[in-house]
Coordinates of C-alpha atoms in Angstrom, one line a residue:
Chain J
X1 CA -6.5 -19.3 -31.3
X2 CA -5.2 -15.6 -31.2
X3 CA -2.2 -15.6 -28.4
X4 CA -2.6 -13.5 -25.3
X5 CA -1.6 -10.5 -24.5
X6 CA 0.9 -10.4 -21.2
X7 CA 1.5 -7.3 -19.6
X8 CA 4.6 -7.6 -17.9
X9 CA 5.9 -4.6 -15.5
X10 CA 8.1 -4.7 -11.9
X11 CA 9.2 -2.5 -9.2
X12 CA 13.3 -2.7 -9.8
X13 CA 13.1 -1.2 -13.0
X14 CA 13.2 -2.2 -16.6
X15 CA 16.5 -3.5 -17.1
X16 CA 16.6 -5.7 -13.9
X17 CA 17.6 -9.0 -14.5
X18 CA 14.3 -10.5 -12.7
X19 CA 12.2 -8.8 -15.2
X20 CA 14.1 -10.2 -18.2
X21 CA 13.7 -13.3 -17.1
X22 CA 9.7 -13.1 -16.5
X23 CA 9.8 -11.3 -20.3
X24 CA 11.5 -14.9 -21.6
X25 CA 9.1 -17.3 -19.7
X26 CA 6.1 -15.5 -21.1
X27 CA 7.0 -15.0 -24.5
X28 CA 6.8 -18.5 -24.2
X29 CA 2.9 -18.2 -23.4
X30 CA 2.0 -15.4 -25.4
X31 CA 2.6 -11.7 -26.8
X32 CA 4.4 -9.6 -24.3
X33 CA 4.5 -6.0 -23.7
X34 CA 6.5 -4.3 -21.3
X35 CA 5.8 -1.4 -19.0
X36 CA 8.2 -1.0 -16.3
X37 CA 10.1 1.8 -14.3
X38 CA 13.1 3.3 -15.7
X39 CA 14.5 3.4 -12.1
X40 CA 13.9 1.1 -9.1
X41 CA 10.9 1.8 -6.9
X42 CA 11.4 -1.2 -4.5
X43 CA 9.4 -0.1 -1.1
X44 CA 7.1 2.2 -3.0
X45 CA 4.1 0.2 -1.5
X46 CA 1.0 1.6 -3.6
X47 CA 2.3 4.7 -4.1
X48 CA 1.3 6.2 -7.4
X49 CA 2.3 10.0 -8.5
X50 CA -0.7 12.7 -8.5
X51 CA 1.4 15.9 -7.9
X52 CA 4.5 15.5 -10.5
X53 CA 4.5 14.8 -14.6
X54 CA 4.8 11.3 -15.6
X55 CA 7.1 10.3 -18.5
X56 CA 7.5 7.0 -21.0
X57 CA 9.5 6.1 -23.5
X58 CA 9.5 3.3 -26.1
X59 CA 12.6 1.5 -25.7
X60 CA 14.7 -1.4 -27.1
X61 CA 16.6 -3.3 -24.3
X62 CA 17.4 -6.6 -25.5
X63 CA 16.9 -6.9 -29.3
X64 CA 17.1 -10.5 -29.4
X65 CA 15.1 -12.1 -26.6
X66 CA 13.3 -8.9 -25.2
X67 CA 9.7 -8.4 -25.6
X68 CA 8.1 -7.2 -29.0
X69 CA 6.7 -3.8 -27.7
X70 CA 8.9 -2.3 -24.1
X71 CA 8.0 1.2 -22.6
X72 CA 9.8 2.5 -19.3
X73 CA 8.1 5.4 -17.2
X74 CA 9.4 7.8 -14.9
X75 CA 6.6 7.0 -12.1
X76 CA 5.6 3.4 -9.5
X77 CA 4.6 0.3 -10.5
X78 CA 1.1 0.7 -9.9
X79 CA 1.4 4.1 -12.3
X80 CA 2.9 2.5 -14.9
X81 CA 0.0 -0.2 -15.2
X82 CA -2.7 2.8 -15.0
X83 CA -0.7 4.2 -17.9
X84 CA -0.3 0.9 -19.7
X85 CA -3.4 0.0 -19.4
X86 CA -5.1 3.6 -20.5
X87 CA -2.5 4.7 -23.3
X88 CA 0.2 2.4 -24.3
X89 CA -1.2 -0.8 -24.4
X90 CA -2.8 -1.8 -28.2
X91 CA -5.9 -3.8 -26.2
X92 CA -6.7 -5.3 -22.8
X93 CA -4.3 -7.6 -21.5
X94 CA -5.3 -11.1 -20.6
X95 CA -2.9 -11.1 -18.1
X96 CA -0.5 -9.0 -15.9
X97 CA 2.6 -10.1 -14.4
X98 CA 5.1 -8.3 -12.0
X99 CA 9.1 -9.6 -11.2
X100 CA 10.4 -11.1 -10.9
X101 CA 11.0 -9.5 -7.9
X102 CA 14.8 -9.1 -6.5
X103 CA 13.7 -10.2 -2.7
X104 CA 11.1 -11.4 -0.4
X105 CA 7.4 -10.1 -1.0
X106 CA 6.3 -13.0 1.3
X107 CA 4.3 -12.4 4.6
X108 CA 3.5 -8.4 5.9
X109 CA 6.1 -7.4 2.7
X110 CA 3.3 -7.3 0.5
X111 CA 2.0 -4.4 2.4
X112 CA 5.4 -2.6 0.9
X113 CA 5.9 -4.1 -2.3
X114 CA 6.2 -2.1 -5.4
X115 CA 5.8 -5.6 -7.0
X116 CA 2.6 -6.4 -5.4
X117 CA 0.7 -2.9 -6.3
X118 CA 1.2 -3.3 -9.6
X119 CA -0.2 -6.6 -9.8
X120 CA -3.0 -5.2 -7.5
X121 CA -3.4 -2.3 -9.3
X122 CA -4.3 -4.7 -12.4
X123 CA -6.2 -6.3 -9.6
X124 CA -8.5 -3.7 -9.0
X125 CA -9.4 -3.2 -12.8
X126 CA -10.4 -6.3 -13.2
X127 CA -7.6 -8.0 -14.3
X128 CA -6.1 -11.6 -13.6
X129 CA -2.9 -10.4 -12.0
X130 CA 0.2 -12.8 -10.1
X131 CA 3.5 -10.7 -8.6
X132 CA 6.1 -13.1 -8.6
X133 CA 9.3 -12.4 -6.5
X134 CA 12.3 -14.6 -5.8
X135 CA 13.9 -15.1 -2.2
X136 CA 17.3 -13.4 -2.8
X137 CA 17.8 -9.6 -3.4
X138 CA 21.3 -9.8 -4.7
X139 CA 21.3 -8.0 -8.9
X140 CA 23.0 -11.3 -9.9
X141 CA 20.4 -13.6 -8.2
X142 CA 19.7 -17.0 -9.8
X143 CA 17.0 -17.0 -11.8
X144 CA 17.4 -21.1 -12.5
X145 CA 15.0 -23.9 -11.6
X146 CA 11.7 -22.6 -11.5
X147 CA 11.0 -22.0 -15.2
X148 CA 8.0 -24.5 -15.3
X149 CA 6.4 -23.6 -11.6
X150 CA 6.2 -20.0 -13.1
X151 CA 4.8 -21.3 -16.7
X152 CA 2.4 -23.1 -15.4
X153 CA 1.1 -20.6 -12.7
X154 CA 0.1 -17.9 -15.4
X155 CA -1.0 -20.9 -17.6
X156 CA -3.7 -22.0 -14.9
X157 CA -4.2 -18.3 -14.2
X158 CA -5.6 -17.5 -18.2
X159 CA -7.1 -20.8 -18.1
X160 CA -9.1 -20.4 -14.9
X161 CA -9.5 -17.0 -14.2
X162 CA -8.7 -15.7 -10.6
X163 CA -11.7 -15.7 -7.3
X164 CA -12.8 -12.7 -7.9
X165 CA -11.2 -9.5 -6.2
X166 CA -8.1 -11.2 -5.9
X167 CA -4.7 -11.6 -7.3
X168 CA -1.4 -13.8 -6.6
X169 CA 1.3 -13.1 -4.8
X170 CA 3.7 -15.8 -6.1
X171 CA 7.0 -16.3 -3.8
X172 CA 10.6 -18.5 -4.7
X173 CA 12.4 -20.0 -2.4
X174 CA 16.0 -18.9 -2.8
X175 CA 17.5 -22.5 -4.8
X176 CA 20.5 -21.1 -6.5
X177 CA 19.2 -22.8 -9.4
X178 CA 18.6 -26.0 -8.1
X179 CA 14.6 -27.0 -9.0
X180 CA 12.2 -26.2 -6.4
X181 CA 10.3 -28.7 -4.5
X182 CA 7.0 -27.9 -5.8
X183 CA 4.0 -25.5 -5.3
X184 CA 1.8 -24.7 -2.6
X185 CA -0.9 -22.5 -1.6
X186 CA -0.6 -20.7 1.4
X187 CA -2.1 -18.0 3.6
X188 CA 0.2 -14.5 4.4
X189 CA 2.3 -15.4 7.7
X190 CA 2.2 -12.8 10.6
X191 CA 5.3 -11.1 11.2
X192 CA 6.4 -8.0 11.4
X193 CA 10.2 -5.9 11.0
X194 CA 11.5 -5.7 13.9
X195 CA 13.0 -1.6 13.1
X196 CA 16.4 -0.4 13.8
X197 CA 17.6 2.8 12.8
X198 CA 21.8 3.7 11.9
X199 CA 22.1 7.0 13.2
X200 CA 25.1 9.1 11.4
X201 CA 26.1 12.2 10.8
X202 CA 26.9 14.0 7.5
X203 CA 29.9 15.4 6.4
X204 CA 28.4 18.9 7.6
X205 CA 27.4 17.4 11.0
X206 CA 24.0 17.0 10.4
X207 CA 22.2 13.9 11.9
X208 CA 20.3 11.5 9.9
X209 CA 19.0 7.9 9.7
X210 CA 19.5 4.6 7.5
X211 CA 16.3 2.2 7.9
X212 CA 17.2 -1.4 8.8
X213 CA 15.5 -4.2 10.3
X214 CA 15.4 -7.6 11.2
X215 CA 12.2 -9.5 10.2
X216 CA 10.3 -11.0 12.9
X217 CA 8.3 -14.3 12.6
X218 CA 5.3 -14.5 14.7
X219 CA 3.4 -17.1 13.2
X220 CA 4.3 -21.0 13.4
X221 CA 1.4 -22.4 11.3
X222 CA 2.6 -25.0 8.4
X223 CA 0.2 -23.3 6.4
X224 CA 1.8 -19.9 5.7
X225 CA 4.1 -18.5 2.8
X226 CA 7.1 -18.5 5.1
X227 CA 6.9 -22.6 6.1
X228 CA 6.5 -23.2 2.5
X229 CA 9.6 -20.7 1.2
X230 CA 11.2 -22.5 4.4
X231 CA 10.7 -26.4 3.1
X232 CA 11.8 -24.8 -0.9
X233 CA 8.0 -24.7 -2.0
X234 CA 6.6 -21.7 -3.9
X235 CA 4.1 -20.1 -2.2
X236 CA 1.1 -18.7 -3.8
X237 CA -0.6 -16.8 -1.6
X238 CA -4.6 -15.2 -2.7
X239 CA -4.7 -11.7 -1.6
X240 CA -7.3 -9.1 -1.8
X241 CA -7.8 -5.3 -2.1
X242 CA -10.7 -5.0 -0.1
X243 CA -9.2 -4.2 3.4
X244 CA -12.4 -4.6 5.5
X245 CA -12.3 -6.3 8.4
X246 CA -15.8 -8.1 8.4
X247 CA -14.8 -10.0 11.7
X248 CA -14.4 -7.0 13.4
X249 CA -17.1 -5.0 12.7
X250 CA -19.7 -6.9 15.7
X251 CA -16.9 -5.6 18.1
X252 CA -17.1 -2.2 16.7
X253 CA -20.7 -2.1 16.6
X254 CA -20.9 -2.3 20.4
X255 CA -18.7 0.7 20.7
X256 CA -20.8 3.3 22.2
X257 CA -20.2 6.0 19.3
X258 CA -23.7 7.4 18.8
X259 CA -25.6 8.2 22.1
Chain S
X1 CA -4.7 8.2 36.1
X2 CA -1.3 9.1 33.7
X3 CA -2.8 10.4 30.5
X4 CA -2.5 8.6 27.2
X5 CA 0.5 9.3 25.1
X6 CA -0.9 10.0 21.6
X7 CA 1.4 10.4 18.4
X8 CA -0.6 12.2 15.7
X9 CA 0.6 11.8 12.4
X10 CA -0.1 12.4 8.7
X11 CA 0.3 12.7 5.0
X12 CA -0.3 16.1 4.3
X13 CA 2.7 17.6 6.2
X14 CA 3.4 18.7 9.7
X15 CA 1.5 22.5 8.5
X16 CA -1.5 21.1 7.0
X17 CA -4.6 22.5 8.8
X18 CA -6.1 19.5 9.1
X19 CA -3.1 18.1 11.3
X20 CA -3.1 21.1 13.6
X21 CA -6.9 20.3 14.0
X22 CA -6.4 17.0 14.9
X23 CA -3.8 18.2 17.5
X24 CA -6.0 20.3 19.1
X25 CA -8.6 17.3 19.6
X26 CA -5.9 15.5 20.7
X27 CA -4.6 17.8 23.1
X28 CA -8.3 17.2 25.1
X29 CA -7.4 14.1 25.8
X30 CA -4.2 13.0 26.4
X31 CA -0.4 14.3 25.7
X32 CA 0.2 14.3 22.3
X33 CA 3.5 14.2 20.0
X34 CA 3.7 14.6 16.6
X35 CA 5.5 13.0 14.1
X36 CA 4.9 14.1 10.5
X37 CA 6.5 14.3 6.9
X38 CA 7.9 17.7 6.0
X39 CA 6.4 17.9 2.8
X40 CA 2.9 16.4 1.3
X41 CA 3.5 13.1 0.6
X42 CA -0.5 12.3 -0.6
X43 CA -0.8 8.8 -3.0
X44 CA 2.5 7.4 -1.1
X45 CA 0.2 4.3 -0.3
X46 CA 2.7 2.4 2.0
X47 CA 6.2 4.0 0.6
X48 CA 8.9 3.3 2.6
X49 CA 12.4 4.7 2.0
X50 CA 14.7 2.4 1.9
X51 CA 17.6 3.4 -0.5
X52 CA 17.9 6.9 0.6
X53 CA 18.8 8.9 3.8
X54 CA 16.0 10.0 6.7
X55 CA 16.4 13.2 8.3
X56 CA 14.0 14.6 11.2
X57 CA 14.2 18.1 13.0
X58 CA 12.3 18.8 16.3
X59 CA 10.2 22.2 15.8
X60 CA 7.4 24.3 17.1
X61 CA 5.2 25.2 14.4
X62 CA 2.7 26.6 16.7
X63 CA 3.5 27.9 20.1
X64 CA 0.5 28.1 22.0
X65 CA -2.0 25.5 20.0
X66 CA 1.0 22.8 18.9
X67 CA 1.9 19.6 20.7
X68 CA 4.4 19.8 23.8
X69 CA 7.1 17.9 21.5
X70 CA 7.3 18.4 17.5
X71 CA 9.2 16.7 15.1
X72 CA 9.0 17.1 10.8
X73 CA 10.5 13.9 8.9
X74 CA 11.5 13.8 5.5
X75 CA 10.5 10.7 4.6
X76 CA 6.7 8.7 3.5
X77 CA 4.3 8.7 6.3
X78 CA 4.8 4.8 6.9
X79 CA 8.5 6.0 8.1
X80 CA 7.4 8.7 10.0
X81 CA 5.4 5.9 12.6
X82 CA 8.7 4.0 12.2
X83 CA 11.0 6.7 13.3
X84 CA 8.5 7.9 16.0
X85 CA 8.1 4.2 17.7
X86 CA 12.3 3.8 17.8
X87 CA 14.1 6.7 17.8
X88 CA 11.9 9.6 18.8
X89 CA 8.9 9.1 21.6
X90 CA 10.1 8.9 25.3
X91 CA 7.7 5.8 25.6
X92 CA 5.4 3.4 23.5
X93 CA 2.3 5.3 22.7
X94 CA -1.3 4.2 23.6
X95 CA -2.6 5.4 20.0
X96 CA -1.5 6.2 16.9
X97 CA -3.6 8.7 14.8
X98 CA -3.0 10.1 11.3
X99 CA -4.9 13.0 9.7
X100 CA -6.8 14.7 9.2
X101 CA -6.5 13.9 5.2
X102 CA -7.5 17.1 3.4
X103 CA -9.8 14.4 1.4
X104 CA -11.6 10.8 1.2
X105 CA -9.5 7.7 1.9
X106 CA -13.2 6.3 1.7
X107 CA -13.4 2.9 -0.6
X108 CA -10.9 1.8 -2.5
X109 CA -8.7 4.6 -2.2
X110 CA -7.7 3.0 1.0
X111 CA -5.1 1.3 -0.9
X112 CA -3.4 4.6 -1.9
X113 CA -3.4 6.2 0.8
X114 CA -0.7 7.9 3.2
X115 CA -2.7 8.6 6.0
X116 CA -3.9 5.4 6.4
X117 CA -0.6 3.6 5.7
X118 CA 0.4 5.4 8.5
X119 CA -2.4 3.9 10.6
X120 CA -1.6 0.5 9.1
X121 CA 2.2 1.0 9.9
X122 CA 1.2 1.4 13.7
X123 CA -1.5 -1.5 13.7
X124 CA 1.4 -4.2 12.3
X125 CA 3.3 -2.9 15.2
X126 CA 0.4 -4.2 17.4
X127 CA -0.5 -0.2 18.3
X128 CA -4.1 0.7 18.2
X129 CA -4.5 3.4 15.2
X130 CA -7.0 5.4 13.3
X131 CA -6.8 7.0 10.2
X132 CA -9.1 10.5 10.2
X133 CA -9.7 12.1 6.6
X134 CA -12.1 14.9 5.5
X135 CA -13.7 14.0 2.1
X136 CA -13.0 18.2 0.8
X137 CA -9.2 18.2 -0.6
X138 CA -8.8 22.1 -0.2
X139 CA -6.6 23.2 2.0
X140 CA -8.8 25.5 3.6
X141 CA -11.8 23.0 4.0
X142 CA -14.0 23.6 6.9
X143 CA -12.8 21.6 9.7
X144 CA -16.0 21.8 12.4
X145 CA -19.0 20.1 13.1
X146 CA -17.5 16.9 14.0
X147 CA -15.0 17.3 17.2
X148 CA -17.2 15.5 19.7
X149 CA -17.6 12.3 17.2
X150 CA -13.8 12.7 16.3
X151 CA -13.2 12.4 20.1
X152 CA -15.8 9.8 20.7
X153 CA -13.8 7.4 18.3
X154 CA -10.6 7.8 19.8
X155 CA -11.9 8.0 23.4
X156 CA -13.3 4.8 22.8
X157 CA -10.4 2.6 20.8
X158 CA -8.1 4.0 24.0
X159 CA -11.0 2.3 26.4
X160 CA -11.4 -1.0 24.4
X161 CA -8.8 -1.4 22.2
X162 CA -9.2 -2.5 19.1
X163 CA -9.8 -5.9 17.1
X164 CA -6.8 -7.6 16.6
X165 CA -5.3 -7.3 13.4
X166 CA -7.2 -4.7 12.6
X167 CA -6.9 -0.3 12.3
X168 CA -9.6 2.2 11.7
X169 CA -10.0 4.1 8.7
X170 CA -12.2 7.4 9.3
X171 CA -14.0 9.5 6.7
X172 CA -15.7 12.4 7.4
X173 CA -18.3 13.8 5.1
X174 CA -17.9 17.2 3.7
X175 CA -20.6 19.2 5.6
X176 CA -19.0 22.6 6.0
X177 CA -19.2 23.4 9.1
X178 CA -22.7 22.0 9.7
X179 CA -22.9 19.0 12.4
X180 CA -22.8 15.4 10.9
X181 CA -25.8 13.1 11.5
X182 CA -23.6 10.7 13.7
X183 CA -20.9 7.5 13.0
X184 CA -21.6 4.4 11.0
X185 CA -20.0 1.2 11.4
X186 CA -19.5 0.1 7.5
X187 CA -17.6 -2.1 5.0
X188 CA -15.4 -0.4 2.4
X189 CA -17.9 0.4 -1.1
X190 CA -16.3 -1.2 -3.8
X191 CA -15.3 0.7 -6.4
X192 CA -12.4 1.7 -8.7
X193 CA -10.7 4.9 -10.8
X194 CA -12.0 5.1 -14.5
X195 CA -8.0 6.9 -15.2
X196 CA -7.6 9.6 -17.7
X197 CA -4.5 10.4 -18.6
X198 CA -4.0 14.5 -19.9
X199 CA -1.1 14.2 -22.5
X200 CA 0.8 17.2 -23.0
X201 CA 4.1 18.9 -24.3
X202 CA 7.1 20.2 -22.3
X203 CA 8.1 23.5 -23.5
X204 CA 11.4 21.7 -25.4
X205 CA 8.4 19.3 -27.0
X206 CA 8.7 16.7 -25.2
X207 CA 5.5 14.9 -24.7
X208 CA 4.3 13.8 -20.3
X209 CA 1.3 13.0 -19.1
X210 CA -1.1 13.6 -15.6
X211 CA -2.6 11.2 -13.8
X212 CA -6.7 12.4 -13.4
X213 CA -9.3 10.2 -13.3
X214 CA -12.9 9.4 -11.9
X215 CA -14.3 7.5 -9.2
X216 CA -16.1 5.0 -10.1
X217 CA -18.7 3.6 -7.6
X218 CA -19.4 0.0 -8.2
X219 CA -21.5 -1.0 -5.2
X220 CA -24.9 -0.4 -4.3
X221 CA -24.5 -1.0 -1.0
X222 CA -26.4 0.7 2.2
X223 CA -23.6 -0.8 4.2
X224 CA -21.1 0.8 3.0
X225 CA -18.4 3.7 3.6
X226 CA -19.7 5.8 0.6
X227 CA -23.1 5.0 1.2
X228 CA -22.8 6.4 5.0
X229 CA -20.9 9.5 3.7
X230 CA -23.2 10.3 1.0
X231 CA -26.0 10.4 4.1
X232 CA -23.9 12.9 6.1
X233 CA -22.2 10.3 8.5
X234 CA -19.1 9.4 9.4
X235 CA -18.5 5.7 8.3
X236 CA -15.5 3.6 10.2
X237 CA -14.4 0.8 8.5
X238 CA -12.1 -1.8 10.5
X239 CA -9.4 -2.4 8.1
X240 CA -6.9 -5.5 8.3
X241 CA -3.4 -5.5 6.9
X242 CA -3.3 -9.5 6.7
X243 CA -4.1 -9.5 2.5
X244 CA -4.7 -13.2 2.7
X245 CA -8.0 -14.1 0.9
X246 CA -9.0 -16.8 2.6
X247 CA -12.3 -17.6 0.5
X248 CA -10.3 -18.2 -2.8
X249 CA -7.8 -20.7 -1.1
X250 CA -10.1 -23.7 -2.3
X251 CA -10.0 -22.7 -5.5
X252 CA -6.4 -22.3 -5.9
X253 CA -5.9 -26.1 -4.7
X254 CA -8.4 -27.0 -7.2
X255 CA -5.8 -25.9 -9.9
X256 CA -3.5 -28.3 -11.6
X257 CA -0.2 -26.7 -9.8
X258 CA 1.3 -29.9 -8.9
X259 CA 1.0 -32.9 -11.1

């Protein structure tokens, strides 16, 4: 049987740590190509570039245990699997995968994960697609003790197929390299970032602003991403593209918008 | 009564004519302030900036038509809702609305979209928000024959609220200038980009690409956003920010994940 074809790709650029370490784990499963940033996009949500040129480059960044065929490109995550996808790749991958991500997509991060719109960018074409991100946004996080969770979650993934219209959004408890507990699936918690802004002034006196934020958990179901990543489990989390709110269309329907 | 505080918002810029339209419908019903990005920041999806410096500048871009307080932002529209909520309005607002998109955010370009992320950005902050877009991208599209329906919506999320977890996403069909047939309550059309990619050469021979591509409609349904634009109406489509696809859990814990 012909091996398949992985399309791996990230949001914190191709020569992030994370990303090697996906590239190793499937190359274990198949024939990997890379596509990825050549500079971090982390927070790019599904951003994707429609008024600037987009450039790529085939590149060599680890001649020993990198992927057979690597490309970076100057635009997001979700561009570069558009342009993988339409120009670079050889055929239609049987897979795309996105990390490892440096940090927390769990819970309402999703909504700004570079990570995630690549996967659901794959998503949306049809694709079986998992974003896998690890609890812990330091460069030099430990990548250690979740080699076979992550195997076996694309594994089940080309075996299966995914519910249609969805993909995976794959979280890792931070472990520092001790093995995980296991795997679970989960539903997105509810929480929110509680926003604060820095306030400072340049050298020139002119005011600006550093986003920070704490994040705020305002769900306490056992059920949820968070509770797993809390107890060391992965969390695998189904998640759509369709935004409609069916539950809330009744309501809406009793608006009085058409006299 | 006090009247509603209103912060109008976009993705276009704080010049776009659709903007200063929406500001003007605004200004009928409440007091409005406006925070928007400085420059068009279209296909941001829901871009934050995290790594880089925010700057904002109060300013009056239009004396006697222009909101009582202005202020331009440089960063994504999702920041601009952000900076608004904690640094910049007196008080909490009672709605958050972002447009009017010069163009659709119909379907599944929901997903890409600035002016709804901005919407989105508000609704995880528990705000009721709508996201208004014209389906004409020019600049100089034809911003009349829908006022009183555009007014209608937000009169009534302001009176009722809206469902939890859930923001509006508006699109208004191109009609220049001639009335609209009246507003639909729909699902988002599924539906994706066939991409084309238009390689070229720098002038120093270096080879880049543009994103282009067409919309592909895959959904035949009467119920949906296209369908309702395509018959003249405007369609509202309650849109959640909670990704969790709760239909495909069972199948997930069907998979062999834990032995």
């Amino acid at each position: 049987m012909e091996k398949p074809l992985i399309l791996v790709t990230n949001d914190d650029g191709i020569t992030a740590p994370g990303l090697r370490k996906l590239i190793a784990l499937m190359k274990q499963l198949g024939e990997v190509v890379v596509v990825a940033p050549d500079s971090p996009q982390s927070g790019m949500g599904h951003a994707i570039t429609i008024d600037n040129t987009l450039y790529s480059k085939k590149m060599t960044i680890d001649k020993d245990n990198g992927a057979s065929l690597e490309y970076s490109c100057s635009g997001t995550p979700a561009d570069c699997v558009k342009l993988a996808l339409q120009e670079l790749l050889p055929k239609k991958p049987d897979i795309v995968v996105s990390g490892i991500n440096h940090g927390s997509n769990a819970s309402i991060n999703v909504i700004y994960s570079g990570t995630m719109s690549a996967a659901i960018e794959a998503g949306i074409e049809g694709l079986p697609a998992i974003g896998f991100s690890l609890c812990d946004y330091k460069w030099d996080a430990n990548f250690d003790g979740f080699d076979k969770e992550i195997k076996q979650i694309v594994s089940e993934a080309l075996t299966n197929g995914l519910p249609k219209g969805t993909v995976l959004n794959v979280n890792i408890p931070k472990t520092d390299g001790k093995p995980v507990k296991g795997i679970r699936v989960c539903r997105q918690a509810k929480a929110n970032w509680k926003e604060k802004f820095d306030k400072r002034f340049s050298p020139s006196g002119k005011e600006y602003y550093w986003l920070t934020g704490e994040f705020e958990l305002l769900d306490k179901g056992e059920d949820t991403d968070i509770f797993a990543l809390n107890n060391n489990y992965i969390s695998v989390v189904p998640t759509q593209f369709d935004l409609t709110a069916h539950h809330a269309m009744q309501t809406l329907n009793n608006w009085n918008l058409n006299e």
